[in-house]
Every structure is written in structure tokens, then in C-alpha cells.
Amino acid sequence: MTDTTELGPEDGKLITLARASRARNAAPEGAAVRDETGRTYVATTVELRSLRLSALQAAVAAAVSSEASALEAAVVVTDAKELTEDDRAVADDLKTQVTVVAAPDGVPTSIVQR
């Protein structure tokens, strides 16, 4: 288990939002991101025949389409222990300061700070 003392209350809220979204949609992943102005975006995995997005990719797409240019934090709730290479690239594109991967129970398995 990763030490969660380095996470602030706002990052804890992102974990709660990502968990709730994942559970509500019965999706493999839930994600929540906070942009540089404090706005929050939440999404789950998108699996259509014509479009596939991870939860983080979908949340970042929502943020970027609302004019976000950087992320203070990103959280992904998933069974995986770490982000995929594609998700790391998306987080890097927006200069994400804190990236958290959390298990479905909300316990962080990985915390990366820039």
C-alpha cells in the first residue's frame, strides 16, 4: 500500500469522484482530474465499436474541450497497479502535477508527483 499522507483533501475528493463514477457506470475504470483553475472533470472508460478511451483519456478530453491547459491532479480508479503508457503520455501532455492510481476500494497503489 502507498502512503497517502502526501495527498491533500482535494485529491481525496478526486478519488471519491472517480470511484463513484466507476461504480455508477459499472465501468472498468473511473477517472477524475482537476485543472489549473480548480475545475473538476470526471469520466469512465469509453468502449464503443468506433471509439475506445481510457477513463483518464476521456476526463482529459473533457478538460481540454473546456479550455484547460494543465492539470493539478489526476486520479484513476482501476484494478491495474499503474497507468498505461498512453495514460502517462496524456498526463504528461497536460503537465499533471500529481497522478494517483487507486484500487477500487479507493486506496492509492501509486502516487507520482512532478
Coordinates of N, CA and C in Angstrom, one line a residue:
M1 N 0.8 -1.2 0.0 CA 0.0 0.0 0.0 C 0.9 1.2 0.0
T2 N 0.5 2.3 -0.7 CA 1.2 3.5 -0.8 C 0.8 4.4 0.3
D3 N 1.7 5.2 0.8 CA 1.5 6.2 1.9 C 0.6 7.3 1.3
T4 N -0.6 7.5 1.9 CA -1.5 8.5 1.4 C -1.3 9.9 2.1
T5 N -0.4 10.0 3.0 CA -0.3 11.3 3.7 C 0.1 12.4 2.8
E6 N 0.7 12.1 1.7 CA 1.1 13.2 0.8 C -0.1 13.7 -0.1
L7 N -1.2 13.1 0.0 CA -2.4 13.5 -0.7 C -3.2 14.5 0.2
G8 N -3.6 15.6 -0.4 CA -4.4 16.6 0.2 C -5.9 16.2 0.1
P9 N -6.7 17.0 0.8 CA -8.2 16.7 0.8 C -8.8 16.8 -0.6
E10 N -8.3 17.8 -1.4 CA -8.8 17.9 -2.7 C -8.5 16.7 -3.6
D11 N -7.3 16.1 -3.4 CA -7.0 14.9 -4.1 C -7.9 13.7 -3.6
G12 N -8.2 13.7 -2.3 CA -9.1 12.7 -1.8 C -10.4 12.8 -2.4
K13 N -10.9 14.0 -2.7 CA -12.2 14.2 -3.3 C -12.2 13.6 -4.7
L14 N -11.0 13.8 -5.4 CA -10.9 13.2 -6.8 C -11.1 11.7 -6.7
I15 N -10.5 11.0 -5.7 CA -10.6 9.6 -5.6 C -12.1 9.2 -5.4
T16 N -12.8 10.0 -4.5 CA -14.2 9.7 -4.3 C -15.0 9.9 -5.6
L17 N -14.8 10.9 -6.3 CA -15.5 11.1 -7.6 C -15.2 10.0 -8.6
A18 N -14.0 9.6 -8.7 CA -13.6 8.6 -9.7 C -14.2 7.3 -9.3
R19 N -14.2 6.9 -8.0 CA -14.8 5.7 -7.5 C -16.3 5.7 -7.8
A20 N -17.0 6.8 -7.5 CA -18.4 6.9 -7.7 C -18.8 6.7 -9.1
S21 N -18.1 7.4 -10.0 CA -18.4 7.3 -11.4 C -18.2 5.9 -12.0
R22 N -17.1 5.3 -11.6 CA -16.8 3.9 -12.0 C -17.9 3.0 -11.5
A23 N -18.3 3.1 -10.3 CA -19.4 2.2 -9.7 C -20.7 2.5 -10.4
R24 N -21.1 3.8 -10.6 CA -22.3 4.1 -11.2 C -22.5 3.5 -12.6
N25 N -21.4 3.6 -13.4 CA -21.4 3.1 -14.8 C -21.0 1.7 -14.9
A26 N -20.6 1.0 -13.8 CA -20.1 -0.4 -13.9 C -19.0 -0.5 -14.9
A27 N -18.1 0.5 -14.9 CA -17.0 0.6 -15.9 C -15.7 0.0 -15.3
P28 N -14.8 -0.4 -16.2 CA -13.5 -0.9 -15.7 C -12.7 0.1 -15.0
E29 N -12.8 1.4 -15.4 CA -12.1 2.5 -14.8 C -12.9 3.7 -14.6
G30 N -12.6 4.5 -13.6 CA -13.1 5.8 -13.4 C -12.0 6.8 -13.2
A31 N -12.1 8.0 -13.7 CA -11.1 9.0 -13.5 C -11.7 10.3 -13.2
A32 N -10.9 11.1 -12.4 CA -11.3 12.5 -12.1 C -10.0 13.3 -12.2
V33 N -10.1 14.5 -12.8 CA -9.0 15.4 -12.9 C -9.4 16.8 -12.5
R34 N -8.4 17.5 -12.0 CA -8.6 18.9 -11.6 C -7.7 19.8 -12.4
D35 N -8.2 20.8 -13.1 CA -7.4 21.6 -13.9 C -6.7 22.8 -13.1
E36 N -6.0 23.6 -13.8 CA -5.2 24.6 -13.2 C -6.1 25.7 -12.5
T37 N -7.3 25.8 -12.8 CA -8.2 26.7 -12.2 C -9.1 26.1 -11.1
G38 N -8.9 24.8 -10.9 CA -9.7 24.1 -9.8 C -10.9 23.4 -10.3
R39 N -11.2 23.5 -11.6 CA -12.4 22.8 -12.1 C -12.1 21.3 -12.2
T40 N -13.2 20.5 -12.0 CA -13.1 19.1 -11.9 C -13.8 18.5 -13.1
Y41 N -13.3 17.4 -13.6 CA -13.9 16.6 -14.7 C -13.8 15.2 -14.3
V42 N -14.9 14.4 -14.6 CA -15.0 13.0 -14.2 C -15.4 12.2 -15.5
A43 N -14.9 11.0 -15.6 CA -15.2 10.2 -16.8 C -15.0 8.7 -16.4
T44 N -15.5 7.9 -17.2 CA -15.3 6.4 -17.1 C -14.8 5.9 -18.5
T45 N -14.4 4.7 -18.5 CA -13.9 4.1 -19.7 C -15.0 4.2 -20.8
V46 N -14.6 4.5 -22.0 CA -15.5 4.5 -23.2 C -15.1 3.4 -24.1
E47 N -16.1 2.5 -24.3 CA -15.9 1.3 -25.2 C -17.0 1.2 -26.2
L48 N -16.9 1.9 -27.3 CA -17.8 1.8 -28.4 C -17.1 1.1 -29.5
R49 N -17.9 0.6 -30.5 CA -17.2 0.0 -31.7 C -16.3 1.0 -32.4
S50 N -16.7 2.2 -32.4 CA -16.0 3.2 -33.2 C -15.0 4.1 -32.3
L51 N -15.1 3.9 -31.0 CA -14.2 4.8 -30.1 C -13.9 4.0 -28.8
R52 N -12.6 4.0 -28.5 CA -12.2 3.5 -27.2 C -11.3 4.5 -26.5
L53 N -11.6 4.8 -25.3 CA -10.9 5.8 -24.5 C -10.8 5.2 -23.1
S54 N -9.6 5.3 -22.5 CA -9.5 5.0 -21.1 C -10.2 6.1 -20.3
A55 N -10.5 5.9 -19.1 CA -11.2 6.9 -18.3 C -10.4 8.1 -18.2
L56 N -9.1 8.0 -18.0 CA -8.2 9.2 -18.0 C -8.3 10.0 -19.3
Q57 N -8.2 9.3 -20.4 CA -8.3 10.0 -21.7 C -9.6 10.7 -21.8
A58 N -10.7 10.1 -21.4 CA -12.0 10.7 -21.5 C -12.1 12.0 -20.6
A59 N -11.6 11.9 -19.4 CA -11.6 13.0 -18.5 C -10.7 14.1 -19.0
V60 N -9.6 13.8 -19.5 CA -8.7 14.8 -20.1 C -9.3 15.5 -21.3
A61 N -10.0 14.7 -22.1 CA -10.7 15.3 -23.3 C -11.7 16.3 -22.9
A62 N -12.5 15.9 -21.8 CA -13.5 16.9 -21.3 C -12.8 18.2 -20.8
A63 N -11.7 18.0 -20.1 CA -11.0 19.2 -19.5 C -10.5 20.1 -20.7
V64 N -9.8 19.4 -21.6 CA -9.2 20.2 -22.8 C -10.3 20.9 -23.6
S65 N -11.5 20.2 -23.8 CA -12.5 20.8 -24.5 C -13.2 22.0 -23.8
S66 N -12.9 22.1 -22.5 CA -13.3 23.3 -21.7 C -12.2 24.3 -21.4
E67 N -11.1 24.2 -22.2 CA -10.0 25.1 -22.3 C -9.0 24.9 -21.2
A68 N -8.9 23.8 -20.5 CA -7.9 23.5 -19.6 C -6.5 23.3 -20.3
S69 N -5.5 23.9 -19.8 CA -4.2 23.8 -20.4 C -3.2 23.0 -19.5
A70 N -3.6 22.7 -18.3 CA -2.7 22.0 -17.4 C -3.6 21.4 -16.3
L71 N -3.1 20.3 -15.7 CA -3.8 19.6 -14.6 C -3.0 19.7 -13.3
E72 N -3.7 20.1 -12.2 CA -3.1 20.0 -10.9 C -3.0 18.5 -10.5
A73 N -4.1 17.7 -10.8 CA -4.1 16.4 -10.3 C -5.0 15.5 -11.2
A74 N -4.6 14.2 -11.3 CA -5.4 13.2 -12.0 C -5.5 12.0 -11.1
V75 N -6.6 11.4 -11.1 CA -6.8 10.1 -10.3 C -7.5 9.1 -11.2
V76 N -7.0 7.9 -11.2 CA -7.6 6.8 -12.0 C -7.9 5.7 -11.0
V77 N -9.2 5.2 -10.9 CA -9.5 4.1 -10.1 C -9.7 2.9 -11.0
T78 N -8.9 1.9 -10.7 CA -8.8 0.8 -11.6 C -8.2 -0.5 -10.9
D79 N -8.3 -1.6 -11.5 CA -7.7 -2.8 -10.9 C -6.2 -2.8 -11.2
A80 N -5.7 -2.1 -12.2 CA -4.3 -2.0 -12.6 C -3.5 -1.3 -11.5
K81 N -2.3 -1.7 -11.4 CA -1.4 -1.1 -10.3 C -0.7 0.2 -10.8
E82 N -0.7 0.4 -12.1 CA -0.1 1.7 -12.6 C -0.7 2.1 -13.9
L83 N -0.5 3.3 -14.3 CA -1.0 3.8 -15.5 C -0.4 3.1 -16.7
T84 N -1.2 3.1 -17.8 CA -0.7 2.6 -19.1 C 0.3 3.6 -19.6
E85 N 1.0 3.2 -20.6 CA 1.9 4.2 -21.3 C 1.1 5.3 -21.9
D86 N 0.0 5.0 -22.5 CA -0.8 6.0 -23.1 C -1.4 7.0 -22.1
D87 N -1.8 6.5 -21.0 CA -2.3 7.4 -19.9 C -1.2 8.2 -19.3
R88 N 0.0 7.7 -19.2 CA 1.1 8.5 -18.7 C 1.4 9.6 -19.7
A89 N 1.3 9.3 -21.0 CA 1.6 10.4 -22.0 C 0.5 11.5 -22.0
V90 N -0.7 11.1 -21.7 CA -1.8 12.1 -21.6 C -1.6 13.0 -20.4
A91 N -1.2 12.4 -19.3 CA -0.9 13.2 -18.1 C 0.3 14.1 -18.3
D92 N 1.3 13.6 -19.0 CA 2.4 14.4 -19.3 C 2.1 15.6 -20.2
D93 N 1.2 15.3 -21.2 CA 0.8 16.4 -22.1 C 0.3 17.6 -21.4
L94 N -0.4 17.4 -20.3 CA -1.0 18.5 -19.6 C -0.3 18.8 -18.3
K95 N 1.0 18.4 -18.3 CA 1.9 18.8 -17.1 C 1.3 18.5 -15.8
T96 N 0.6 17.3 -15.7 CA -0.1 16.9 -14.4 C 0.9 16.9 -13.3
Q97 N 0.6 17.6 -12.2 CA 1.4 17.7 -11.0 C 1.4 16.5 -10.1
V98 N 0.2 15.9 -9.9 CA 0.0 14.7 -9.1 C -0.8 13.7 -9.9
T99 N -0.3 12.5 -10.0 CA -1.1 11.5 -10.7 C -1.2 10.3 -9.7
V100 N -2.5 9.9 -9.5 CA -2.7 8.8 -8.5 C -3.5 7.7 -9.2
V101 N -3.0 6.5 -8.9 CA -3.7 5.3 -9.3 C -4.2 4.7 -8.0
A102 N -5.5 4.4 -8.0 CA -6.2 3.9 -6.8 C -6.9 2.6 -7.1
A103 N -6.9 1.7 -6.1 CA -7.7 0.4 -6.3 C -9.2 0.8 -6.2
P104 N -10.0 -0.2 -6.5 CA -11.5 0.1 -6.5 C -12.0 0.5 -5.1
D105 N -11.2 0.1 -4.0 CA -11.6 0.5 -2.7 C -11.2 1.9 -2.3
G106 N -10.5 2.6 -3.2 CA -10.0 3.9 -3.0 C -8.6 4.1 -2.4
V107 N -8.0 3.0 -2.1 CA -6.6 3.0 -1.6 C -5.6 3.2 -2.7
P108 N -4.8 4.3 -2.6 CA -3.8 4.5 -3.7 C -2.8 3.4 -3.8
T109 N -2.5 3.0 -5.0 CA -1.4 2.0 -5.3 C -0.2 2.7 -5.8
S110 N -0.4 3.9 -6.4 CA 0.7 4.6 -7.0 C 0.4 6.1 -6.9
I111 N 1.4 6.9 -6.4 CA 1.3 8.3 -6.4 C 2.6 8.9 -7.0
V112 N 2.4 9.7 -8.0 CA 3.5 10.3 -8.7 C 3.4 11.8 -8.7
Q113 N 4.4 12.4 -8.1 CA 4.3 13.9 -8.1 C 5.4 14.5 -8.9
R114 N 5.1 15.4 -9.7 CA 6.1 16.1 -10.6 C 6.9 17.1 -9.9

